[in-house]
Coordinates of C-alpha atoms in Angstrom, one line a residue:
M228 CA -33.1 -44.1 43.6
A229 CA -29.7 -45.3 45.3
L230 CA -26.2 -45.5 44.0
R231 CA -25.4 -49.0 43.6
I232 CA -22.5 -49.6 44.4
E233 CA -21.4 -51.2 48.0
T234 CA -19.8 -48.5 50.7
F235 CA -19.4 -49.7 53.5
D236 CA -19.9 -53.4 54.9
N237 CA -20.0 -53.7 59.0
A238 CA -18.4 -56.9 58.7
R239 CA -15.5 -56.2 56.6
G240 CA -15.4 -52.7 56.5
G241 CA -15.1 -49.9 54.2
N242 CA -14.9 -50.3 50.4
V243 CA -11.8 -49.0 49.5
L244 CA -12.8 -49.5 45.6
Y245 CA -15.6 -47.2 46.2
K246 CA -13.3 -44.2 47.8
A247 CA -10.7 -45.0 45.0
L248 CA -14.0 -44.6 42.1
T249 CA -15.3 -41.9 44.1
H250 CA -12.4 -39.5 45.2
P251 CA -12.2 -35.8 44.3
H252 CA -9.5 -35.8 42.1
A253 CA -10.1 -39.4 39.7
A254 CA -13.4 -37.4 38.8
K255 CA -12.0 -35.7 35.9
P256 CA -9.7 -39.1 34.5
G257 CA -12.6 -41.1 34.8
R258 CA -14.8 -39.2 32.9
E259 CA -12.5 -38.9 30.2
L260 CA -11.9 -42.3 30.2
V261 CA -15.5 -43.0 29.3
E262 CA -14.7 -40.8 26.2
A263 CA -12.1 -42.3 24.9
L264 CA -14.0 -45.6 25.2
A265 CA -17.2 -44.2 23.3
R266 CA -14.5 -43.5 20.6
H267 CA -13.5 -46.4 20.3
K268 CA -17.1 -49.0 20.1
P269 CA -17.9 -51.5 20.8
I270 CA -16.9 -51.8 24.4
A271 CA -15.5 -55.0 26.4
I272 CA -15.5 -55.1 29.7
V273 CA -13.5 -57.6 31.0
D274 CA -14.3 -57.8 35.1
S275 CA -12.0 -60.7 36.7
E276 CA -12.1 -57.9 40.3
G277 CA -16.2 -57.3 40.4
A278 CA -14.9 -53.7 40.0
A279 CA -17.4 -52.7 36.7
A280 CA -20.6 -52.6 38.0
G281 CA -19.4 -49.4 40.4
F282 CA -17.3 -47.7 37.6
A283 CA -20.6 -47.8 35.4
E284 CA -22.6 -46.4 38.6
V285 CA -20.6 -43.6 39.8
F286 CA -19.1 -42.7 35.8
G287 CA -22.1 -43.7 33.4
L288 CA -21.3 -45.9 32.0
G289 CA -24.8 -46.9 30.6
T290 CA -25.5 -50.9 29.7
S291 CA -26.1 -49.7 25.5
D292 CA -22.8 -48.7 25.2
V293 CA -21.5 -52.3 26.8
A294 CA -21.3 -54.8 24.2
E295 CA -20.0 -57.8 26.0
V296 CA -18.2 -59.0 29.6
Y297 CA -15.8 -61.3 30.0
V298 CA -15.0 -62.8 33.9
Q299 CA -12.2 -65.3 35.4
D300 CA -14.5 -66.5 38.0
I301 CA -16.0 -69.7 36.9
A302 CA -19.3 -69.0 39.3
R303 CA -20.1 -65.5 37.7
I304 CA -19.6 -67.0 34.3
G305 CA -23.9 -66.4 33.7
S306 CA -24.6 -63.6 35.8
Q307 CA -25.7 -60.1 34.6
V308 CA -22.9 -57.4 35.3
V309 CA -23.7 -53.8 33.8
G310 CA -26.6 -55.2 31.5
C311 CA -25.1 -58.3 30.1
V312 CA -24.5 -61.8 30.7
A313 CA -21.0 -62.7 31.3
K314 CA -18.5 -64.8 30.0
P315 CA -15.2 -66.8 30.4
V316 CA -12.3 -64.6 29.9
T317 CA -11.8 -67.2 27.4
D318 CA -13.7 -65.8 24.5
L319 CA -12.3 -62.7 24.8
A320 CA -10.6 -63.9 21.1
A321 CA -13.2 -64.5 19.3
S322 CA -15.0 -61.3 19.8
Q323 CA -14.6 -58.2 18.0
P324 CA -14.7 -55.0 20.2
G325 CA -13.6 -51.0 19.7
S326 CA -12.2 -51.0 22.7
V327 CA -11.1 -53.2 25.9
L328 CA -11.4 -52.2 29.6
I329 CA -9.9 -53.8 32.2
A330 CA -11.6 -53.1 35.1
A331 CA -9.7 -53.6 37.9
F332 CA -6.4 -50.7 39.4
D333 CA -2.6 -52.2 39.2
A334 CA -3.7 -53.3 36.1
E335 CA -0.7 -54.0 34.2
R336 CA -0.2 -57.6 35.7
L337 CA -3.7 -58.5 34.0
I338 CA -3.5 -57.0 31.0
T339 CA 0.3 -59.6 30.5
R340 CA -1.9 -62.7 31.6
F341 CA -4.8 -62.3 29.0
G342 CA -2.7 -61.2 26.4
P343 CA -3.3 -63.6 24.6
Y344 CA -6.9 -63.3 24.7
L345 CA -7.0 -59.4 23.8
P346 CA -8.3 -59.1 20.3
V347 CA -5.7 -57.4 17.6
G348 CA -5.8 -54.0 17.1
A349 CA -8.3 -52.9 20.1
Q350 CA -7.4 -50.4 22.6
V351 CA -7.1 -51.7 25.8
L352 CA -7.5 -49.1 28.8
S353 CA -7.9 -49.6 32.6
L354 CA -8.7 -48.2 36.0
D355 CA -5.2 -47.1 36.1
S356 CA -6.1 -43.8 34.3
L357 CA -8.1 -43.0 37.5
R358 CA -4.7 -43.4 39.5
L359 CA -3.3 -40.6 42.2
P360 CA -0.5 -39.1 41.6
D361 CA 2.6 -41.4 43.3
S362 CA 3.0 -38.9 45.9
R363 CA 0.3 -38.5 47.4
L364 CA -0.5 -42.2 48.1
T365 CA 0.5 -43.8 51.1
N366 CA 2.0 -47.4 49.0
P367 CA 2.4 -46.4 46.0
R368 CA 2.7 -49.9 44.9
L369 CA -1.0 -51.7 46.3
Y370 CA -3.4 -48.8 45.4
L371 CA -6.0 -50.3 46.7
D372 CA -4.7 -50.2 50.2
P373 CA -7.5 -48.6 52.6
L374 CA -3.8 -46.8 53.4
N375 CA -4.1 -45.0 49.9
F376 CA -7.5 -43.3 51.3
A377 CA -7.7 -41.9 54.4
T378 CA -10.5 -39.5 53.6
N379 CA -13.5 -37.3 54.5
F380 CA -15.7 -34.7 53.8
A381 CA -16.8 -31.6 56.3
L382 CA -19.2 -28.4 55.9
F383 CA -17.1 -25.9 55.1
R384 CA -17.8 -22.3 54.7
D385 CA -17.5 -18.4 55.3
G386 CA -19.5 -15.4 54.9
P387 CA -20.4 -12.4 57.2
G388 CA -20.2 -13.3 60.7
L389 CA -20.1 -17.1 59.7
H390 CA -17.0 -18.9 59.9
T391 CA -16.1 -22.6 60.1
R392 CA -12.7 -24.2 62.0
L393 CA -11.9 -28.0 61.4
V394 CA -9.7 -29.1 64.0
T395 CA -7.8 -32.6 63.5
A396 CA -4.6 -34.4 64.9
N397 CA -1.8 -36.8 63.6
Y398 CA -3.1 -39.5 65.7
W399 CA -1.2 -41.8 62.6
A400 CA 2.0 -40.9 64.7
G401 CA 0.9 -43.1 67.6
Y402 CA 0.8 -46.2 64.9
G403 CA 4.2 -45.7 63.4
A404 CA 3.5 -42.8 60.9
G405 CA 6.3 -40.7 59.7
N406 CA 6.2 -37.7 58.0
A407 CA 2.3 -37.4 57.7
A408 CA 0.5 -34.5 56.2
C409 CA -3.2 -33.6 54.6
W410 CA -4.3 -32.9 51.4
L411 CA -7.3 -30.3 51.6
T412 CA -9.0 -29.7 48.4
L413 CA -12.1 -27.3 49.1
F414 CA -15.3 -26.9 47.1
D415 CA -17.7 -24.7 46.9
G416 CA -21.8 -24.7 46.7
G417 CA -21.7 -25.5 43.1
G418 CA -18.9 -28.2 43.7
E419 CA -16.0 -26.9 42.0
I420 CA -13.3 -26.7 43.3
I421 CA -11.9 -23.4 44.2
A422 CA -8.5 -24.4 46.7
E423 CA -6.0 -26.5 46.9
W424 CA -3.4 -27.7 49.4
T425 CA -1.0 -29.8 52.3
E426 CA -1.0 -29.1 55.1
P427 CA 2.5 -30.6 57.0
L428 CA 1.1 -32.8 60.0
G429 CA 4.5 -33.4 61.0
P430 CA 6.7 -36.4 62.5
G431 CA 5.3 -37.2 65.9
P432 CA 1.3 -36.9 67.3
R433 CA 0.0 -32.8 67.1
G434 CA -3.2 -31.8 66.5
I435 CA -3.9 -28.8 63.2
S436 CA -6.5 -26.0 62.7
I437 CA -8.1 -24.8 59.5
D438 CA -9.9 -21.7 60.3
S439 CA -11.7 -20.8 57.0
R440 CA -10.9 -17.8 57.4
D441 CA -7.3 -17.9 57.4
V442 CA -8.3 -20.2 54.7
R443 CA -9.9 -18.0 52.2
R444 CA -7.3 -14.7 52.8
R445 CA -4.5 -17.0 52.2
F446 CA -6.5 -18.0 48.6
G447 CA -8.3 -14.6 47.9
L448 CA -11.7 -16.3 47.7
G449 CA -14.9 -14.5 48.8
D450 CA -17.9 -15.7 50.0
F451 CA -18.0 -19.5 50.2
A452 CA -20.7 -22.6 51.2
G453 CA -19.3 -26.2 50.4
Q454 CA -17.3 -28.6 51.7
L455 CA -13.6 -29.6 52.1
F456 CA -12.0 -33.3 51.4
M457 CA -9.4 -34.4 53.4
H458 CA -7.1 -36.9 52.2
V459 CA -3.9 -38.1 54.5
I460 CA -1.4 -38.9 53.1
G461 CA 1.3 -41.3 55.1
A462 CA -1.2 -42.6 57.5
A463 CA -0.6 -45.8 59.6
G464 CA -2.5 -48.1 61.6
H465 CA -6.0 -46.9 60.0
D466 CA -8.0 -45.3 57.8
V467 CA -10.3 -43.3 59.9
V468 CA -10.1 -39.4 59.8
K469 CA -11.9 -37.9 62.5
Y470 CA -12.1 -34.1 62.8
A471 CA -13.7 -31.7 65.2
L472 CA -15.9 -29.0 63.7
D473 CA -16.8 -25.5 64.6
I474 CA -19.2 -23.3 63.7
L475 CA -18.7 -19.7 65.0
G476 CA -19.4 -16.0 64.1
D477 CA -16.6 -12.8 64.3
G478 CA -16.4 -12.5 68.0
G479 CA -15.8 -16.4 68.4
G480 CA -18.0 -16.9 71.5
T481 CA -21.5 -17.0 72.3
R482 CA -22.3 -13.5 72.3
D483 CA -22.5 -13.7 68.5
G484 CA -25.2 -16.5 69.2
V485 CA -23.3 -18.6 66.4
L486 CA -20.6 -20.9 68.4
S487 CA -20.9 -24.8 68.4
C488 CA -19.8 -27.6 67.6
T489 CA -19.9 -30.9 65.6
H490 CA -17.7 -33.9 65.0
D491 CA -17.2 -37.0 62.4
A492 CA -15.2 -40.2 61.6
N493 CA -17.9 -41.3 59.6
A494 CA -17.0 -41.0 55.9
W495 CA -19.1 -43.5 54.2
P496 CA -22.7 -42.6 52.5
A497 CA -25.4 -44.7 53.8
D498 CA -28.8 -45.6 52.3
R499 CA -31.1 -44.0 55.6
Y500 CA -29.5 -41.7 58.3
A501 CA -32.2 -40.6 61.1
G502 CA -32.4 -38.2 64.1
L503 CA -33.0 -35.1 61.7
P504 CA -35.7 -33.3 64.5
A505 CA -38.4 -30.9 63.6
P506 CA -38.4 -27.7 63.9
A507 CA -40.2 -26.4 67.1
V508 CA -42.2 -23.1 67.0
G509 CA -40.5 -20.2 65.8
E510 CA -37.4 -22.7 64.9
R511 CA -35.6 -23.2 61.9
V512 CA -34.1 -26.3 60.5
I513 CA -31.2 -26.3 58.2
L514 CA -30.1 -30.0 56.4
W515 CA -27.3 -29.5 54.3
V516 CA -27.1 -31.6 51.7
Q517 CA -23.6 -32.1 50.4
N518 CA -23.3 -34.6 46.9
S519 CA -19.9 -36.5 47.4
H520 CA -19.9 -38.3 44.5
P521 CA -18.7 -37.1 40.8
T522 CA -21.6 -37.8 39.7
P523 CA -25.0 -35.9 40.0
V524 CA -27.6 -37.1 42.2
P525 CA -30.6 -36.7 39.9
A526 CA -33.7 -34.8 41.2
G527 CA -35.6 -37.2 43.5
A528 CA -32.9 -39.4 44.2
I529 CA -33.5 -38.0 48.1
T530 CA -36.4 -37.5 49.9
L531 CA -37.2 -36.9 54.0
A532 CA -39.9 -38.8 55.5
P533 CA -41.7 -38.4 59.1
M534 CA -40.0 -41.0 61.3
G535 CA -42.1 -44.5 61.0
E536 CA -43.8 -42.6 58.1
N537 CA -44.0 -43.7 54.4
M538 CA -45.2 -40.4 53.3
L539 CA -41.8 -39.2 51.6
V540 CA -41.3 -35.8 50.1
P541 CA -38.5 -35.2 47.8
L542 CA -36.0 -33.1 47.1
D543 CA -37.3 -32.2 43.8
E544 CA -33.7 -30.4 42.8
P545 CA -30.8 -32.2 40.8
I546 CA -27.4 -31.7 43.1
G547 CA -23.9 -31.2 40.6
P548 CA -20.8 -33.4 41.7
F549 CA -19.6 -32.1 45.2
A550 CA -22.1 -29.3 45.1
S551 CA -23.8 -28.0 48.7
R552 CA -27.8 -27.1 48.9
A553 CA -29.4 -25.9 52.5
I554 CA -32.4 -27.5 53.2
D555 CA -35.2 -25.6 55.1
V556 CA -37.1 -29.0 56.1
G557 CA -40.5 -26.7 57.6
T558 CA -40.4 -26.3 53.5
L559 CA -40.6 -29.7 52.9
L560 CA -42.5 -30.9 56.0
P561 CA -44.6 -28.1 57.2
H562 CA -46.7 -30.0 59.5
L563 CA -44.2 -32.0 61.6
A564 CA -43.4 -30.3 64.6
W565 CA -40.6 -30.8 67.3
P566 CA -39.9 -33.7 69.4
R567 CA -41.2 -35.2 65.9
Q568 CA -38.5 -36.5 64.0
I569 CA -38.0 -36.7 60.5
E570 CA -35.8 -39.8 58.1
V571 CA -33.5 -38.9 55.5
H572 CA -33.4 -41.5 52.5
A573 CA -29.9 -40.7 51.1
G574 CA -29.5 -43.2 48.8
K575 CA -25.9 -43.8 49.7
H576 CA -25.5 -39.9 47.9
V577 CA -24.1 -37.7 50.8
V578 CA -21.9 -38.9 53.9
R579 CA -23.0 -38.1 56.9
P580 CA -25.5 -34.7 56.5
R581 CA -24.7 -31.8 58.9
Y582 CA -27.8 -29.7 60.5
E583 CA -28.9 -26.7 61.7
V584 CA -31.2 -25.2 64.5
V585 CA -31.3 -21.3 63.9
A586 CA -33.7 -19.1 66.1
A587 CA -33.4 -16.2 67.7
G588 CA -30.5 -14.7 66.1
R589 CA -28.4 -17.8 67.0
R590 CA -27.0 -20.9 65.3
R591 CA -26.5 -24.7 66.5
I592 CA -25.1 -27.2 64.4
A593 CA -25.1 -31.4 64.6
H594 CA -24.9 -33.9 62.6
V595 CA -27.9 -36.8 61.8
N596 CA -26.9 -40.6 61.8
V597 CA -26.3 -43.8 60.1
E598 CA -29.3 -46.1 59.7
R599 CA -28.5 -49.7 60.5
D600 CA -29.4 -52.0 58.0
D601 CA -28.1 -54.8 58.6
L602 CA -29.7 -55.5 62.1
R603 CA -32.5 -57.5 63.3
P604 CA -34.0 -59.1 66.1
N605 CA -32.7 -61.3 67.8
P606 CA -34.4 -63.6 70.8
E607 CA -31.4 -64.8 72.2
L608 CA -30.7 -61.9 74.1
L609 CA -33.3 -62.4 76.7
G610 CA -31.9 -65.1 78.0
L611 CA -27.7 -62.8 78.6
A612 CA -30.0 -60.7 80.4
E613 CA -28.6 -62.4 84.1
M614 CA -25.4 -62.7 82.4
L615 CA -24.8 -59.6 81.0
G616 CA -26.5 -56.8 83.5
K617 CA -27.6 -53.6 82.2
G618 CA -27.0 -55.0 78.9
Y619 CA -27.3 -52.2 75.7
L620 CA -27.0 -49.3 76.9
L621 CA -26.2 -45.1 76.6
P622 CA -24.7 -42.9 78.8
A623 CA -25.1 -39.0 78.2
P624 CA -24.2 -36.2 80.3
L625 CA -26.4 -33.3 81.8
L626 CA -25.1 -30.5 82.1
P627 CA -25.8 -27.9 85.4
R628 CA -29.3 -27.7 85.8
G629 CA -30.0 -24.2 87.2
E630 CA -28.1 -22.8 83.8
W631 CA -29.1 -25.6 81.5
A632 CA -32.0 -27.7 80.1
S633 CA -30.9 -31.2 78.9
L634 CA -34.1 -32.7 76.8
L635 CA -33.4 -36.6 75.7
L636 CA -34.8 -37.7 72.2
P637 CA -34.8 -41.7 71.4
T638 CA -34.1 -42.5 67.9
P639 CA -34.2 -45.7 66.0
M640 CA -30.6 -46.7 65.4
A641 CA -31.5 -49.5 62.3
V642 CA -34.0 -50.2 59.4
S643 CA -36.0 -52.6 61.4
Q644 CA -36.5 -51.8 64.1
A645 CA -40.4 -51.1 64.7
E646 CA -40.0 -50.2 69.0
L647 CA -37.8 -48.5 71.1
P648 CA -38.5 -50.2 74.6
I649 CA -36.7 -47.5 77.2
A650 CA -36.1 -46.4 80.4
A651 CA -33.6 -43.5 81.8
L652 CA -31.4 -44.3 85.0
V653 CA -30.0 -40.9 87.0
Y654 CA -26.9 -41.1 88.8
D655 CA -25.4 -38.8 91.1
P656 CA -21.8 -37.9 91.1
E657 CA -20.5 -41.4 93.6
G658 CA -22.8 -43.4 90.6
T659 CA -25.9 -44.2 93.3
E660 CA -28.7 -44.7 91.1
V661 CA -31.2 -42.3 92.3
A662 CA -34.2 -42.1 89.8
R663 CA -35.7 -43.9 87.1
C664 CA -37.7 -43.6 84.9
P665 CA -39.1 -46.2 82.0
L666 CA -40.5 -44.4 78.5
G667 CA -42.3 -47.8 77.4
R668 CA -42.6 -49.2 74.3
L669 CA -42.3 -46.0 72.1
P670 CA -42.9 -46.8 68.5
R671 CA -41.0 -45.8 65.3
A672 CA -43.3 -42.9 64.9
H673 CA -43.0 -41.5 68.3
A674 CA -42.9 -37.4 70.2
A675 CA -41.7 -38.1 73.3
A676 CA -38.9 -36.2 75.0
L677 CA -37.2 -37.0 78.2
T678 CA -36.7 -34.2 80.5
L679 CA -35.3 -33.3 83.7
D680 CA -38.9 -31.8 84.6
E681 CA -39.8 -35.0 84.5
L682 CA -37.3 -36.0 87.6
S683 CA -36.7 -33.2 89.2
D684 CA -37.4 -34.2 92.7
A685 CA -35.2 -37.1 92.6
L686 CA -32.3 -35.7 91.6
G687 CA -28.5 -34.6 92.8
D688 CA -26.1 -33.8 90.8
G689 CA -24.6 -37.4 88.3
V690 CA -25.8 -38.7 85.0
V691 CA -28.3 -40.3 83.4
R692 CA -28.4 -43.0 81.6
A693 CA -30.8 -44.9 78.9
L694 CA -31.7 -48.6 79.1
H695 CA -34.0 -50.9 77.0
G696 CA -36.6 -50.6 78.7
D697 CA -39.4 -54.1 78.3
R698 CA -37.5 -56.9 78.4
A699 CA -40.4 -58.5 76.3
A700 CA -39.9 -56.6 74.1
V701 CA -36.4 -56.9 73.3
D702 CA -37.1 -60.4 71.0
A703 CA -39.7 -58.4 68.8
D704 CA -37.1 -55.9 68.1
L705 CA -33.6 -55.2 68.1
A706 CA -31.6 -54.4 71.1
R707 CA -29.7 -51.1 70.3
I708 CA -30.5 -47.3 70.2
R709 CA -30.1 -43.9 69.4
A710 CA -30.9 -40.7 70.7
I711 CA -30.6 -36.8 70.5
E712 CA -29.5 -34.8 73.3
A713 CA -30.7 -31.3 72.5
V714 CA -29.7 -28.9 75.8
E715 CA -31.3 -25.3 76.6
N716 CA -29.6 -22.8 77.7
A717 CA -31.3 -20.4 79.9
H718 CA -30.4 -17.3 78.2
E719 CA -29.4 -18.2 74.1
G720 CA -31.8 -21.0 73.8
R721 CA -32.1 -24.5 72.6
L722 CA -28.9 -26.2 70.9
A723 CA -28.8 -28.8 67.6
G724 CA -28.9 -32.2 70.0
A725 CA -25.8 -34.1 69.4
V726 CA -27.0 -38.1 68.2
L727 CA -25.9 -40.7 70.3
A728 CA -25.3 -44.2 69.8
D729 CA -24.3 -46.7 71.9
D730 CA -25.5 -50.4 73.4
A731 CA -28.9 -50.6 74.8
G732 CA -30.2 -53.5 77.7
D733 CA -33.8 -53.4 79.7
G734 CA -36.0 -51.8 81.7
A735 CA -39.8 -51.4 82.2
L736 CA -42.9 -49.8 81.1
L737 CA -44.7 -47.1 81.3
D738 CA -47.9 -44.6 80.9
P739 CA -46.9 -42.9 78.0
E740 CA -50.0 -40.6 79.0
R741 CA -47.8 -39.2 81.5
H742 CA -44.4 -39.3 80.5
A743 CA -44.8 -39.1 76.6
A744 CA -44.2 -35.6 75.5
H745 CA -46.2 -34.8 72.4
G746 CA -46.2 -31.1 69.0
V747 CA -45.3 -28.5 70.2
H748 CA -46.8 -27.3 73.5
A749 CA -45.2 -30.6 74.8
A750 CA -42.5 -28.9 73.6
E751 CA -42.3 -25.6 74.9
R752 CA -42.9 -27.5 78.3
L753 CA -40.0 -29.5 77.6
V754 CA -37.2 -26.7 77.7
N755 CA -38.1 -24.4 80.2
P756 CA -35.0 -24.3 82.5
R757 CA -36.4 -22.4 85.6
K758 CA -38.3 -25.3 86.0
L759 CA -35.2 -27.4 87.1
D760 CA -34.0 -27.6 90.3
G761 CA -30.1 -25.9 90.6
G762 CA -27.6 -27.6 90.3
S763 CA -23.3 -26.7 89.8
H764 CA -22.1 -30.1 88.5
L765 CA -21.9 -32.5 85.6
Q766 CA -24.6 -35.1 85.9
E767 CA -25.3 -38.3 84.0
L768 CA -28.5 -39.5 82.2
L769 CA -28.0 -43.6 81.1
L770 CA -30.8 -44.7 78.4
I771 CA -31.8 -48.2 78.8

């Protein structure tokens, strides 16, 4: 079951209340608040700010625990809130609760406002019990200021021959931030806090690097594989925490088979994620499922499914608050192989997950991407093609072909996307189109990966780009795409694919028997770099 709380709205942005309720350092006070309410029943809630349902969902305040809910907004009277029919707040005076929860932060003004209606003898509590210390806030005067919750999670681990290094920067200095700092909390795999510290970001723009080996020495830790929570204090301009994450071995280079990198700027859990590749022969694909919340993920609440199919395979064990699980997707979907894809039905329980491709002693990391649930087909796009040219597009670099084989696996960007009408265009370094490869109207469950083998006769050095491939299909589908770009080194094997996302546009159809790759044998054919012509300069792919 999905967590019933809004995390992010594509029109309004992130839900600050969600971040305030689920902050790791609000977890213990939140549980204590529920216990305090339960000691003095019946419980009444004043929900003038609309926060009651989110609090109840995150901290398990059951509908059987709440006797009455009162609201100030006349339009909400009679609606269902935490299992109760909402009443006008003026009726509170005639009730006899043991506890009254003012479901709001900065609640002192509300307690004063509703004072005449508060029953004599009832304990009055508020969400201010969850409040972080003022020293940890950018703007203590307004608790739900987005700048108070510039936060993000990252996979973070350290063990024999396997380390992580997170790199970020004080880009808030460009917006006038002063002495910003990063408050860091490290969880082990079981969700227990094993380290907490603060890294000064300095008064100006500068980068910082957090190495798991340094953290391990500093706090005397053993092996760990969990998540690092970042909270920037003193942010300005925006609340987005961007970072790059290196996975590296003892040598720090490629020779030990570990060096790889991923990134993130998305701190908002989503209902579904796309772009998880099925393993090829000889590979393991490990999905890191990391609970982002102070409440457990119930068994079966997160499922995996072959992309485009309704066969949902559940994760059959619960995941504790802020705990991590490494899931071998091949054990859950043993008959699925590259270039098929897997859809993660995450139910808003996890921030965008990482995955690793492990094969032949080498390990590569990437991330899946959010599947939008707010995008719908728009037939008006057809009439804009002449005005906008290619329309929606997705550029991707191509590494030197003498050493690397590059593959492109289109992946849906939205839940409503039934087909992916796509074509690929190749540009040389001067920007001249040298090849065009239509992929056709790929079904959601497709197994088509594009390789440069298909384009080798036309390729010099340059860029390949992707466009929507069938203009007539745009009115039956939506015109946005993503793709996994996976590359294979002639000596080191396939890297995990980076999920690329941008806008996409128009193109033409193709014979699927000639260009679509199906199953394991096709995957083996697609990744042979020795079939590719030489080339020493960067190229670019444009998916349209």
